[in-house]
Coordinates of C-alpha atoms and ligand atoms in Angstrom, one line a residue:
Chain A
M20 CA 0.0 0.0 0.0
Q21 CA 1.3 3.4 -0.9
K22 CA 1.9 5.9 1.9
P23 CA -0.4 8.8 1.8
D24 CA 1.5 11.9 0.8
D25 CA 2.0 14.8 3.2
A26 CA -0.7 17.0 1.6
V27 CA -3.3 14.3 2.1
L28 CA -2.2 13.8 5.7
I29 CA -2.4 17.5 6.4
D30 CA -5.8 17.6 4.9
Q31 CA -7.0 14.8 7.1
I32 CA -5.5 16.4 10.2
Q33 CA -7.4 19.6 9.3
Q34 CA -10.6 17.5 9.4
G35 CA -9.7 16.4 12.9
D36 CA -8.2 13.0 12.2
I37 CA -5.8 12.2 15.0
R38 CA -4.5 9.0 13.2
A39 CA -3.3 11.2 10.4
F40 CA -1.5 13.3 12.9
R41 CA 0.1 10.3 14.3
K42 CA 1.4 9.3 10.8
L43 CA 2.8 12.7 10.4
V44 CA 4.6 12.5 13.7
E45 CA 6.0 9.0 13.0
R46 CA 7.2 10.3 9.6
Y47 CA 9.0 13.4 10.9
K48 CA 9.9 12.7 14.5
K49 CA 13.5 11.7 13.8
R50 CA 14.3 14.7 11.6
I51 CA 12.7 17.1 14.0
Y52 CA 14.3 15.5 17.1
Y53 CA 17.8 15.6 15.5
L54 CA 17.3 19.2 14.5
A55 CA 16.1 20.0 18.0
Y56 CA 19.2 18.1 19.4
D57 CA 21.5 20.1 17.2
L58 CA 19.9 23.3 18.4
S59 CA 19.5 22.6 22.1
G60 CA 22.6 20.4 22.6
N61 CA 21.1 17.8 24.9
H62 CA 18.6 14.9 24.8
H63 CA 16.2 16.2 27.4
D64 CA 15.7 19.6 25.8
A65 CA 15.6 18.1 22.3
E66 CA 12.8 15.8 23.3
D67 CA 10.9 18.6 24.9
L68 CA 11.5 21.0 22.0
S69 CA 10.5 18.4 19.3
Q70 CA 7.3 17.6 21.1
E71 CA 6.5 21.2 21.5
V72 CA 6.9 21.5 17.7
F73 CA 4.4 18.7 17.0
I74 CA 2.0 20.3 19.4
K75 CA 2.3 23.6 17.6
V76 CA 1.9 21.8 14.3
Y77 CA -1.4 20.4 15.5
Q78 CA -2.5 23.7 17.0
S79 CA -1.8 25.6 13.8
I80 CA -2.5 23.0 11.2
H81 CA -5.2 25.4 9.8
R82 CA -2.6 27.9 9.0
Y83 CA -0.5 25.6 6.9
R84 CA -0.1 26.8 3.3
P85 CA 0.7 24.2 0.7
E86 CA 3.2 26.6 -1.0
S87 CA 5.9 25.4 1.4
S88 CA 6.7 21.8 1.8
P89 CA 5.6 20.3 5.1
Y90 CA 9.1 19.5 6.3
S91 CA 10.3 23.1 5.7
W92 CA 7.2 24.2 7.6
L93 CA 8.1 21.9 10.4
Y94 CA 11.7 23.1 10.4
R95 CA 10.4 26.6 10.6
I96 CA 8.3 25.9 13.6
T97 CA 11.3 24.1 15.2
V98 CA 13.6 27.0 14.7
N99 CA 11.0 29.6 15.8
T100 CA 10.2 27.6 18.9
F101 CA 13.9 27.3 19.7
I102 CA 14.6 31.0 19.1
D103 CA 11.7 32.0 21.3
Q104 CA 12.5 29.7 24.2
K105 CA 13.1 31.5 27.4
R106 CA 16.6 32.7 28.0
K107 CA 16.6 30.9 31.3
K108 CA 16.1 27.6 29.5
I109 CA 18.9 28.2 27.1
L110 CA 21.3 28.9 29.9
N111 CA 20.5 25.5 31.3
I112 CA 21.8 23.7 28.3
I113 CA 25.3 25.0 29.0
K114 CA 26.1 22.1 31.2
P115 CA 29.5 21.5 32.8
L116 CA 31.6 19.1 30.9
S117 CA 31.3 16.4 33.6
T118 CA 27.6 16.0 33.0
Y119 CA 28.0 16.0 29.2
K120 CA 29.3 12.5 28.8
A121 CA 26.3 10.5 29.8
D122 CA 23.9 12.7 27.9
S123 CA 25.8 13.1 24.6
I124 CA 28.0 10.2 23.8
P125 CA 26.4 7.1 22.5
E126 CA 26.9 4.1 24.8
P127 CA 28.7 1.3 23.1
A128 CA 26.6 -1.9 22.7
E129 CA 29.1 -4.0 24.6
R130 CA 32.0 -3.3 26.9
S131 CA 35.1 -2.3 24.9
A132 CA 38.4 -4.0 25.3
A133 CA 41.1 -2.2 27.3
G134 CA 42.9 -1.2 24.0
D135 CA 39.9 0.8 22.9
S136 CA 39.9 3.0 26.0
E137 CA 42.3 5.4 24.5
K138 CA 40.3 5.7 21.4
K139 CA 37.2 6.2 23.4
A140 CA 38.8 8.9 25.4
D141 CA 39.9 10.6 22.2
S142 CA 36.4 10.4 20.8
Y143 CA 34.9 11.8 24.0
F144 CA 37.5 14.6 24.0
L145 CA 36.7 15.5 20.4
Q146 CA 32.9 15.2 20.8
S147 CA 32.8 17.3 23.9
H148 CA 34.9 20.1 22.3
L149 CA 32.8 20.1 19.1
Q150 CA 29.7 20.4 21.2
N151 CA 31.2 23.2 23.3
A152 CA 32.2 25.0 20.1
L153 CA 28.6 24.9 19.0
K154 CA 27.5 26.3 22.3
K155 CA 29.8 29.3 21.8
L156 CA 27.5 30.5 19.0
S157 CA 24.5 32.7 19.4
K158 CA 21.1 31.1 18.9
R159 CA 20.8 32.6 15.4
E160 CA 24.4 31.6 14.4
R161 CA 23.8 28.1 15.7
T162 CA 20.5 27.8 13.9
V163 CA 21.9 28.7 10.5
F164 CA 25.0 26.6 11.0
V165 CA 23.2 23.4 11.9
L166 CA 20.7 23.9 9.1
K167 CA 23.6 24.2 6.7
H168 CA 26.2 21.9 8.0
Y169 CA 24.2 19.1 9.5
H170 CA 20.9 19.3 7.6
G171 CA 22.2 20.2 4.2
L172 CA 19.8 23.1 3.5
S173 CA 20.8 25.6 0.8
I174 CA 21.4 29.2 1.8
A175 CA 18.1 30.1 0.1
E176 CA 16.2 27.4 2.0
I177 CA 17.7 28.6 5.3
A178 CA 16.7 32.2 4.5
A179 CA 13.1 31.0 3.9
T180 CA 13.1 28.9 7.0
V181 CA 14.4 31.5 9.4
D182 CA 12.7 34.4 7.5
V183 CA 15.8 36.6 6.9
A184 CA 17.6 37.8 3.8
E185 CA 20.1 35.4 2.2
G186 CA 22.9 38.0 2.9
T187 CA 22.1 37.7 6.6
V188 CA 22.3 33.9 6.4
K189 CA 25.8 34.2 4.9
S190 CA 26.9 36.7 7.5
L191 CA 25.7 34.4 10.3
L192 CA 27.4 31.4 8.8
F193 CA 30.6 33.3 8.3
R194 CA 30.5 34.3 11.9
A195 CA 29.6 30.9 13.1
I196 CA 32.4 29.1 11.3
R197 CA 35.0 31.7 12.2
K198 CA 34.0 31.5 15.9
M199 CA 34.2 27.7 15.9
Q200 CA 37.4 27.6 13.9
Q201 CA 39.0 29.8 16.5
A202 CA 37.5 27.7 19.4
L203 CA 38.8 24.5 17.9
Q204 CA 42.2 25.8 16.7
F205 CA 44.0 24.2 19.6
L206 CA 42.4 20.8 18.8
R207 CA 43.6 20.9 15.3
T208 CA 47.1 21.8 16.3
E209 CA 47.0 18.9 18.8
M210 CA 45.7 16.4 16.2
E211 CA 48.3 17.5 13.7
T212 CA 51.1 17.1 16.2
R213 CA 49.9 13.6 17.1
E214 CA 49.7 12.7 13.4
A215 CA 53.3 14.0 12.9
I216 CA 54.5 11.7 15.8
Chain B
M19 CA 34.5 42.9 -6.9
K20 CA 37.0 45.2 -5.4
S21 CA 37.4 44.9 -1.7
C22 CA 38.7 42.0 0.4
K23 CA 35.4 42.2 2.4
E24 CA 33.4 41.5 -0.8
Y25 CA 35.5 38.4 -1.4
Q26 CA 35.2 37.3 2.2
N27 CA 31.4 37.6 1.8
I28 CA 31.4 34.8 -0.8
F29 CA 33.6 32.4 1.1
I30 CA 30.6 30.7 2.5
E31 CA 29.0 30.0 -0.9
D32 CA 32.3 28.6 -2.0
F33 CA 32.7 26.3 1.0
Y34 CA 29.3 24.8 0.4
D35 CA 29.6 24.7 -3.4
E36 CA 26.9 27.3 -4.0
L37 CA 29.1 29.7 -5.9
E38 CA 28.7 30.1 -9.7
P39 CA 31.9 29.2 -11.7
Y40 CA 32.4 32.8 -12.8
R41 CA 32.5 34.2 -9.2
R42 CA 34.5 31.2 -8.1
D43 CA 37.2 32.0 -10.6
L44 CA 37.3 35.6 -9.4
L45 CA 37.7 34.4 -5.8
R46 CA 40.5 32.0 -6.7
A47 CA 42.3 34.7 -8.5
H48 CA 42.0 37.0 -5.5
L49 CA 43.2 34.4 -3.1
R50 CA 46.3 33.9 -5.2
Q51 CA 47.2 37.5 -4.8
C52 CA 45.9 38.4 -1.3
E53 CA 47.7 36.8 1.6
K54 CA 45.3 38.1 4.2
C55 CA 42.2 36.6 2.5
S56 CA 44.1 33.5 1.6
R57 CA 45.0 32.8 5.2
L58 CA 41.5 33.5 6.5
Y59 CA 40.0 31.2 3.8
K60 CA 42.4 28.3 4.6
E61 CA 41.8 28.7 8.4
M62 CA 38.0 28.6 8.0
L63 CA 38.0 25.9 5.4
S64 CA 40.2 23.6 7.6
A65 CA 37.6 23.7 10.4
L66 CA 34.8 22.2 8.3
P67 CA 36.0 18.6 8.2
L68 CA 36.6 18.7 11.9
L69 CA 33.0 20.0 12.5
A70 CA 31.7 17.2 10.3
K71 CA 33.1 14.7 12.8
R72 CA 30.5 15.7 15.3
Q73 CA 28.1 12.8 16.2
R74 CA 24.7 12.8 17.7
P75 CA 23.9 10.2 20.2
E76 CA 21.1 7.8 19.1
P77 CA 18.4 7.9 21.8
G78 CA 17.5 4.2 21.1
A79 CA 14.5 2.1 20.0
A80 CA 12.6 2.4 23.2
F81 CA 12.6 6.2 22.9
W82 CA 11.3 6.2 19.4
Q83 CA 8.6 3.6 20.3
S84 CA 7.3 5.6 23.2
Y85 CA 7.5 9.0 21.4
W86 CA 3.9 9.1 20.3
Q87 CA 2.5 8.0 23.7
K88 CA 4.5 10.7 25.4
L89 CA 3.3 13.3 23.0
L90 CA -0.3 12.2 23.6
Q91 CA 0.2 12.7 27.3
R92 CA 1.1 16.3 26.9
P93 CA -1.7 18.4 28.4
E94 CA -1.4 21.1 25.6
L95 CA -2.3 18.4 23.1
N96 CA -5.4 17.4 25.0
Q97 CA -6.5 21.0 25.2
T98 CA -6.0 21.4 21.5
Q99 CA -8.0 18.3 20.5
K100 CA -11.1 19.8 22.0
H101 CA -10.7 23.0 20.0
L102 CA -9.2 21.6 16.8
K103 CA -12.1 22.3 14.5
K104 CA -12.1 26.0 15.4
P105 CA -9.1 27.8 13.8
R106 CA -7.5 30.0 16.4
L107 CA -6.3 33.4 15.2
S108 CA -3.8 34.5 17.8
Q109 CA -1.2 31.8 17.3
S110 CA 2.1 33.4 16.6
P111 CA 4.8 31.0 17.8
F112 CA 6.1 33.8 20.0
F113 CA 3.1 33.6 22.3
R114 CA 2.6 30.9 24.8
P115 CA -1.0 29.8 25.4
R116 CA -2.7 31.9 28.0
R117 CA -5.6 29.7 28.8
R118 CA -3.8 28.2 31.8
Y119 CA -3.2 31.7 33.1
L120 CA -6.9 32.5 33.1
S121 CA -7.9 29.4 35.0
T122 CA -5.2 29.9 37.6
A123 CA -6.2 33.5 37.9
L124 CA -9.8 32.5 38.5
A125 CA -8.8 29.9 41.1
I126 CA -6.6 32.4 42.9
A127 CA -9.3 35.0 42.8
A128 CA -11.9 32.7 44.2
F129 CA -9.5 31.8 47.1
A130 CA -8.6 35.4 47.7
L131 CA -12.2 36.3 48.0
L132 CA -12.9 33.4 50.3
A133 CA -9.9 34.5 52.4
V134 CA -11.1 38.1 52.6
V135 CA -14.5 37.0 53.7
W136 CA -13.2 34.4 56.1
F137 CA -10.7 36.6 57.9
T138 CA -12.8 39.8 58.1
G139 CA -15.7 37.7 59.4
I140 CA -18.4 39.6 57.5
P141 CA -21.8 38.6 58.8
W142 CA -23.5 36.8 56.0
Q143 CA -27.0 37.6 55.1
K144 CA -28.6 35.8 52.3
Q145 CA -29.5 38.8 50.1
D146 CA -25.9 40.3 50.4
I147 CA -24.1 37.3 49.1
P148 CA -24.6 37.7 45.3
S149 CA -23.7 41.4 45.1
L150 CA -20.8 41.0 47.5
I151 CA -19.4 38.1 45.5
N152 CA -20.1 39.8 42.2
N153 CA -18.3 43.0 43.0
Q154 CA -15.4 41.6 44.9
L155 CA -14.8 38.7 42.5
T156 CA -15.0 40.9 39.4
Q157 CA -12.6 43.4 40.9
T158 CA -10.1 40.7 42.0
I159 CA -10.3 38.8 38.8
S160 CA -9.8 41.8 36.6
H161 CA -6.9 43.1 38.9
I162 CA -5.2 39.7 38.7
N163 CA -5.7 39.3 35.0
V164 CA -4.2 42.7 34.3
R165 CA -1.2 41.9 36.4
K166 CA -0.8 38.5 34.6
E167 CA -0.9 40.3 31.3
A168 CA 1.6 42.8 32.5
A169 CA 3.9 40.0 33.8
L170 CA 3.8 38.4 30.4
Y171 CA 4.5 41.7 28.7
L172 CA 7.5 42.4 31.0
E173 CA 8.9 38.9 30.3
R174 CA 8.7 39.4 26.6
S175 CA 10.1 43.0 26.8
K176 CA 13.0 41.7 28.9
L177 CA 13.9 39.2 26.2
I178 CA 14.0 41.9 23.6
L179 CA 16.1 44.2 25.9
L180 CA 18.5 41.4 26.8
G181 CA 18.9 40.6 23.1
L182 CA 19.6 44.3 22.4
K183 CA 22.1 44.4 25.2
N184 CA 23.9 41.3 23.8
I185 CA 24.5 42.6 20.3
D186 CA 28.2 42.9 19.7
I187 CA 28.9 45.9 17.5
G188 CA 32.1 46.2 15.6
I189 CA 33.0 42.5 15.3
N190 CA 34.8 42.8 12.0
D191 CA 33.8 39.4 10.6
S192 CA 30.1 40.3 11.0
P193 CA 28.8 42.2 8.0
S194 CA 25.4 43.7 8.5
I195 CA 22.9 41.5 10.3
D196 CA 19.3 42.3 10.4
F197 CA 17.1 41.7 13.4
A198 CA 13.8 41.2 11.8
H199 CA 12.4 39.0 14.5
Q200 CA 13.1 41.4 17.3
R201 CA 11.6 44.3 15.3
K202 CA 8.5 42.3 14.7
V203 CA 8.1 41.4 18.3
S204 CA 8.9 45.0 19.4
K205 CA 6.2 46.2 17.0
E206 CA 3.7 43.8 18.6
L207 CA 4.7 44.9 22.1
A208 CA 4.4 48.6 21.2
T209 CA 0.9 47.9 19.9
E210 CA -0.2 45.9 22.9
A211 CA 1.2 48.5 25.3
V212 CA -1.7 50.9 24.4
V213 CA -4.4 48.7 25.8
L214 CA -2.4 47.3 28.7
K215 CA -1.6 50.8 29.9
Q216 CA -5.3 51.7 29.9
Q217 CA -6.2 48.6 31.8
L218 CA -3.5 49.2 34.4
E219 CA -4.5 52.8 34.9
K220 CA -8.1 51.7 35.3
S221 CA -7.2 49.3 38.1
E222 CA -5.0 52.0 39.7
Q223 CA -1.6 50.4 39.1
Q224 CA 0.2 53.6 38.2
R225 CA 3.8 52.5 38.6
L226 CA 3.3 49.5 36.3
A227 CA 1.5 51.7 33.8
E228 CA 4.4 54.1 33.7
L229 CA 6.9 51.3 33.2
I230 CA 4.8 49.9 30.3
S231 CA 4.7 53.3 28.8
E232 CA 8.5 53.6 28.9
L233 CA 8.8 50.2 27.3
E234 CA 6.3 51.1 24.6
L235 CA 8.6 54.0 23.6
V236 CA 11.7 51.8 23.4
M237 CA 9.8 49.1 21.5
M238 CA 8.6 51.7 19.0
Q239 CA 12.2 52.8 18.5
I240 CA 13.4 49.2 18.0
A241 CA 10.5 48.5 15.6
N242 CA 11.4 51.5 13.5
H243 CA 15.1 50.9 13.5
D244 CA 16.8 50.1 10.2
A245 CA 17.8 46.5 10.1
V246 CA 21.5 46.8 10.6
Y247 CA 23.5 45.6 13.6
D248 CA 26.7 47.6 13.1
D249 CA 24.7 50.8 12.9
P250 CA 25.7 53.5 15.5
A251 CA 21.9 54.0 16.2
I252 CA 22.0 50.7 18.0
E253 CA 24.4 52.3 20.5
V254 CA 21.9 55.1 21.0
L255 CA 19.1 52.6 21.6
K256 CA 21.3 50.6 24.1
S257 CA 22.3 53.6 26.1
G258 CA 18.6 54.7 26.2
V259 CA 17.7 51.4 27.8
D260 CA 20.6 51.7 30.2
N261 CA 19.8 55.3 31.2
R262 CA 16.2 54.5 32.0
A263 CA 17.4 51.4 34.0
L264 CA 14.6 49.5 32.3
L265 CA 16.0 46.0 33.0
M266 CA 16.4 46.9 36.7
K267 CA 12.8 48.2 36.8
I268 CA 11.5 45.0 35.1
N269 CA 13.4 42.8 37.6
L270 CA 12.0 44.8 40.5
E271 CA 8.4 44.4 39.2
E272 CA 9.0 40.7 38.7
M273 CA 10.2 40.3 42.2
I274 CA 7.1 42.1 43.6
M275 CA 4.9 39.9 41.5
D276 CA 6.7 36.8 42.7
R277 CA 6.2 37.9 46.3
E278 CA 2.5 38.5 45.7
K279 CA 2.1 35.0 44.2
Q280 CA 3.7 33.5 47.3
C281 CA 1.4 35.5 49.6
L282 CA -1.6 34.3 47.7
K283 CA -0.3 30.7 48.0
I284 CA 0.0 31.1 51.8
Q285 CA -3.5 32.7 52.0
R286 CA -4.9 29.8 50.0
K287 CA -3.3 27.3 52.3
K288 CA -4.7 29.1 55.4
V289 CA -8.2 29.1 53.8
V290 CA -8.0 25.4 53.0
T291 CA -6.8 24.5 56.5
S292 CA -9.6 26.6 58.1
V293 CA -12.2 25.2 55.9
S294 CA -11.2 21.6 56.6
K295 CA -10.9 22.3 60.3
S296 CA -14.4 23.8 60.4
A297 CA -15.8 20.9 58.4
G298 CA -14.2 18.6 61.0
G299 CA -15.8 20.7 63.8
E300 CA -19.2 20.5 62.3
N301 CA -18.9 16.7 62.0
E302 CA -18.0 16.5 65.6
T303 CA -21.1 18.6 66.6
Q304 CA -23.3 16.3 64.6
L305 CA -21.8 13.3 66.3
Ligands
LIG406 ZN1 41.9 40.1 0.1

């Protein structure tokens, strides 16, 4: 059986069909959760943000216009919800490094051999610094950067999603990459030194 | 293209393969001649593969399986289901639903009224009850509602002012950045201030009305500001906010409101205790 396309689903949700809403959630939950994770930086807030997005989708389903694709509409709601979140909540995501590990690093399926521990430490080190570099960005910088770098949207698509001019998207991206490059400079130097040895 | 800045503006498109061949050739030619741009280009480009190494943790099958159930349990969704067929007009993503505020306000108002009546010991007479309840309850509810509205207004204004405060002007790798969103919200706040001020004055909350009036002015200035961050006019706006000590005033009002909330809670507790005690007493007499 062919999957109903998004337009049909949205039409059904507008008629009050909760099953159609469930289908839409199942279809997009991963994409929205991952975007929420990239924006918020931790699992708990990502879950909360992504669910808030689906609630907003349901609440504003009558305002959906078919000119934009459903996923770009969902992205837009995610980004707006993230940008509008209370400042207090955002400050909470800046956790100390010690609490980062459990939340952010995937647990291996089985216990690794002793020889792997150095590799694991390296990976943890790298991942925590990458995550911290992302946290150095303003919300707007982080938003355009993750949409570009981790979700592959074009500059024009990002501009439409966050509702700013393309020039603004480029400026924000420039700033984001420059800031993170500076934050990660020491890491690159260290990696190059290790490779040389 | 003439200046280094103009070439730097197209780095991003080049990094992500969005640059047309003609402009890419121009950029390459410039990078060959200009050491400064060439160094910056290489530095930024070298960060990209490193950033690509970032991994997200996979939350696991159990998380995905329970996702829908957890969503269904969210109270906001249950509220929406009842109202789904009616399109709601005031649903900008900036605003949080206010329905919860209203019911809380009503509950608090009812308790406050009960508390007033209980502690002042007004002798009840059957014919007085409806008018007493009507007047006091209406007054209390409208007073509380206006303060709730004001609290929400202050919270949103604070976000805008903090955003304004945090703009870094003069960062050389930030060409002009607009702040369309802040301007949009400021415009909404400037508009909403008109009604809110009137309501506050009506319920004799002069100090709050004055603060809202000051905020209205700043919001109008932000709303009408030209969309450029590195504009010196931003500095004028920022110092305007500082001079009026607006953030401090907002914090102060929020502290007062918090204290009020706590007082109401305590009153509510007292009323509940007294009511349950008296109910217990009556039972004893009956026995
Ligand atoms: Zn140059």
